[in-house]
Amino acid sequence: GAPKDLPAGIGWLEKAVAQGSIGATYTLAVARRVFLNDPAGAFPLMLKAAEAGDADAISDIAILYRDGVGTAKDPAAYVRWLKRGAARDSSGRRALIAQAYANGEGVPRDMMKAYAWVLMAEDRVSPEGRNLVTAQTTPDQKAAAKAFADRCIASNYVDCN
């Protein structure tokens, strides 16, 4: 019901952030990155929201670390943030963790862990990716992966290292 006014909207978000709103912190980070083309200004806000537990911010901060947007590329931080959010979504983050272990991206290449994360990712791993990981995993690794996945799930994704 009001005319579009980006500066006013940013101002209101900044006021809400100053009062401690984590949702507004996340929204302001997105606004800075998308509407103001200010990834360096968005990054600390996104990190603050992620550290406070905002599920969307956790996903976004992982991707920012992966791509080096607003910060230096940090593949290890990418995987750490994916793991931190593993319990907070249906399975998309878990599929990305499986891919990271299969490719040695941010973590040492480990096909047992890749297979375990494939199991935990349910249907979010492509059939091609699932087949590739399965073909490169020995029967002993598959058994260890099943135990690892069971332990990880039982701990609500805390005991996953």
Coordinates of C-alpha atoms in Angstrom, one line a residue:
G1 CA 0.0 0.0 0.0
A2 CA 3.0 2.3 -0.1
P3 CA 5.3 3.3 -2.9
K4 CA 8.5 1.3 -3.3
D5 CA 11.3 3.1 -1.3
L6 CA 14.5 1.0 -1.0
P7 CA 16.3 3.5 1.2
A8 CA 13.4 3.7 3.7
G9 CA 13.1 -0.1 3.8
I10 CA 16.9 -0.4 4.4
G11 CA 16.5 2.2 7.2
W12 CA 13.7 0.3 8.9
L13 CA 15.7 -3.0 8.7
E14 CA 18.7 -1.2 10.2
K15 CA 16.6 0.0 13.1
A16 CA 15.3 -3.6 13.7
V17 CA 18.8 -5.0 13.5
A18 CA 19.9 -2.4 16.1
Q19 CA 17.2 -3.7 18.4
G20 CA 18.5 -7.2 18.0
S21 CA 16.2 -8.8 15.5
I22 CA 17.9 -11.8 13.9
G23 CA 15.3 -12.1 11.2
A24 CA 15.9 -8.4 10.2
T25 CA 19.6 -9.1 10.3
Y26 CA 19.2 -11.8 7.7
T27 CA 16.8 -9.8 5.6
L28 CA 19.2 -6.8 5.7
A29 CA 22.1 -9.0 4.6
V30 CA 20.1 -10.2 1.7
A31 CA 19.0 -6.7 0.8
R32 CA 22.6 -5.5 0.9
R33 CA 23.8 -8.3 -1.3
V34 CA 21.0 -8.3 -3.8
F35 CA 19.6 -4.8 -4.0
L36 CA 22.6 -2.7 -3.0
N37 CA 25.2 -5.0 -4.6
D38 CA 27.2 -4.8 -1.4
P39 CA 28.5 -8.4 -0.7
A40 CA 31.2 -7.1 1.7
G41 CA 28.6 -5.2 3.7
A42 CA 26.2 -8.2 3.6
F43 CA 28.7 -10.8 4.8
P44 CA 29.1 -9.8 8.5
L45 CA 25.3 -9.4 8.8
M46 CA 24.8 -12.9 7.3
L47 CA 27.4 -14.3 9.6
K48 CA 25.8 -12.7 12.6
A49 CA 22.4 -14.2 11.6
A50 CA 23.9 -17.6 10.9
E51 CA 25.8 -17.6 14.3
A52 CA 22.4 -16.9 15.9
G53 CA 20.9 -20.0 14.3
D54 CA 18.9 -18.5 11.5
A55 CA 18.4 -21.6 9.2
D56 CA 18.3 -19.5 5.9
A57 CA 21.4 -17.6 7.0
I58 CA 23.3 -20.8 7.8
S59 CA 22.7 -22.0 4.2
D60 CA 23.6 -18.7 2.7
I61 CA 26.8 -18.3 4.7
A62 CA 28.0 -21.7 3.6
I63 CA 27.5 -20.7 0.0
L64 CA 29.2 -17.3 0.5
Y65 CA 32.2 -19.1 1.9
R66 CA 32.1 -21.6 -1.0
D67 CA 31.9 -18.9 -3.7
G68 CA 34.0 -16.2 -2.0
V69 CA 31.2 -13.6 -2.0
G70 CA 31.9 -10.9 0.5
T71 CA 34.7 -12.9 1.9
A72 CA 37.6 -15.1 0.8
K73 CA 36.8 -18.5 -0.5
D74 CA 37.0 -21.0 2.4
P75 CA 36.0 -24.5 1.5
A76 CA 36.5 -25.8 5.0
A77 CA 34.2 -23.1 6.4
Y78 CA 31.7 -24.1 3.7
V79 CA 31.5 -27.6 4.9
R80 CA 31.5 -26.6 8.6
W81 CA 28.4 -24.4 8.0
L82 CA 26.7 -27.1 5.9
K83 CA 27.2 -29.5 8.8
R84 CA 26.0 -26.9 11.3
G85 CA 22.8 -26.7 9.3
A86 CA 22.4 -30.4 8.5
A87 CA 19.7 -30.9 11.1
R88 CA 17.8 -27.8 10.0
D89 CA 16.6 -28.8 6.5
S90 CA 15.0 -31.7 4.7
S91 CA 18.3 -33.0 3.2
G92 CA 19.7 -30.5 0.7
R93 CA 22.6 -29.6 2.9
R94 CA 23.4 -33.2 3.6
A95 CA 23.6 -33.8 -0.2
L96 CA 26.1 -31.0 -0.5
I97 CA 28.2 -32.5 2.3
A98 CA 28.2 -35.9 0.5
Q99 CA 29.4 -34.1 -2.6
A100 CA 32.2 -32.3 -0.6
Y101 CA 33.5 -35.6 0.8
A102 CA 33.3 -37.3 -2.6
N103 CA 35.3 -34.5 -4.2
G104 CA 37.6 -33.6 -1.3
E105 CA 36.2 -30.1 -1.2
G106 CA 36.9 -28.5 2.1
V107 CA 37.5 -31.9 3.8
P108 CA 39.8 -34.7 2.9
R109 CA 38.3 -37.0 0.2
D110 CA 36.5 -39.8 2.1
M111 CA 34.2 -42.2 0.2
M112 CA 32.9 -43.8 3.4
K113 CA 31.7 -40.4 4.7
A114 CA 30.5 -39.5 1.3
Y115 CA 28.4 -42.6 1.2
A116 CA 27.1 -42.0 4.8
W117 CA 26.0 -38.5 3.8
V118 CA 24.4 -39.9 0.7
L119 CA 22.4 -42.2 3.0
M120 CA 21.4 -39.2 5.2
A121 CA 20.5 -37.0 2.2
E122 CA 17.7 -39.3 1.3
D123 CA 16.4 -38.5 -2.2
R124 CA 18.4 -35.2 -2.7
V125 CA 21.4 -36.8 -4.3
S126 CA 21.0 -37.4 -8.0
P127 CA 20.8 -41.0 -9.2
E128 CA 24.1 -40.4 -11.1
G129 CA 25.8 -39.0 -7.9
R130 CA 24.4 -41.8 -5.8
N131 CA 25.7 -44.4 -8.3
L132 CA 29.1 -42.8 -8.5
V133 CA 29.6 -42.8 -4.8
T134 CA 28.2 -46.3 -4.4
A135 CA 30.5 -47.7 -7.1
Q136 CA 33.5 -46.2 -5.3
T137 CA 32.7 -47.5 -1.9
T138 CA 33.7 -50.9 -0.7
P139 CA 31.4 -53.2 1.2
D140 CA 33.3 -52.6 4.5
Q141 CA 33.1 -48.8 3.9
K142 CA 29.3 -49.2 3.3
A143 CA 28.9 -51.0 6.6
A144 CA 30.9 -48.3 8.4
A145 CA 29.0 -45.6 6.6
K146 CA 25.7 -47.1 7.8
A147 CA 26.9 -47.1 11.4
F148 CA 28.3 -43.5 11.0
A149 CA 24.9 -42.3 9.5
D150 CA 23.0 -44.0 12.3
R151 CA 25.2 -42.3 15.0
C152 CA 25.0 -39.0 13.2
I153 CA 21.2 -39.1 12.9
A154 CA 20.8 -40.3 16.5
S155 CA 22.8 -37.3 17.7
N156 CA 20.6 -34.9 15.6
Y157 CA 23.7 -34.3 13.4
V158 CA 26.0 -33.3 16.2
D159 CA 28.3 -36.5 16.2
C160 CA 29.1 -36.5 12.5
N161 CA 32.9 -36.3 12.3

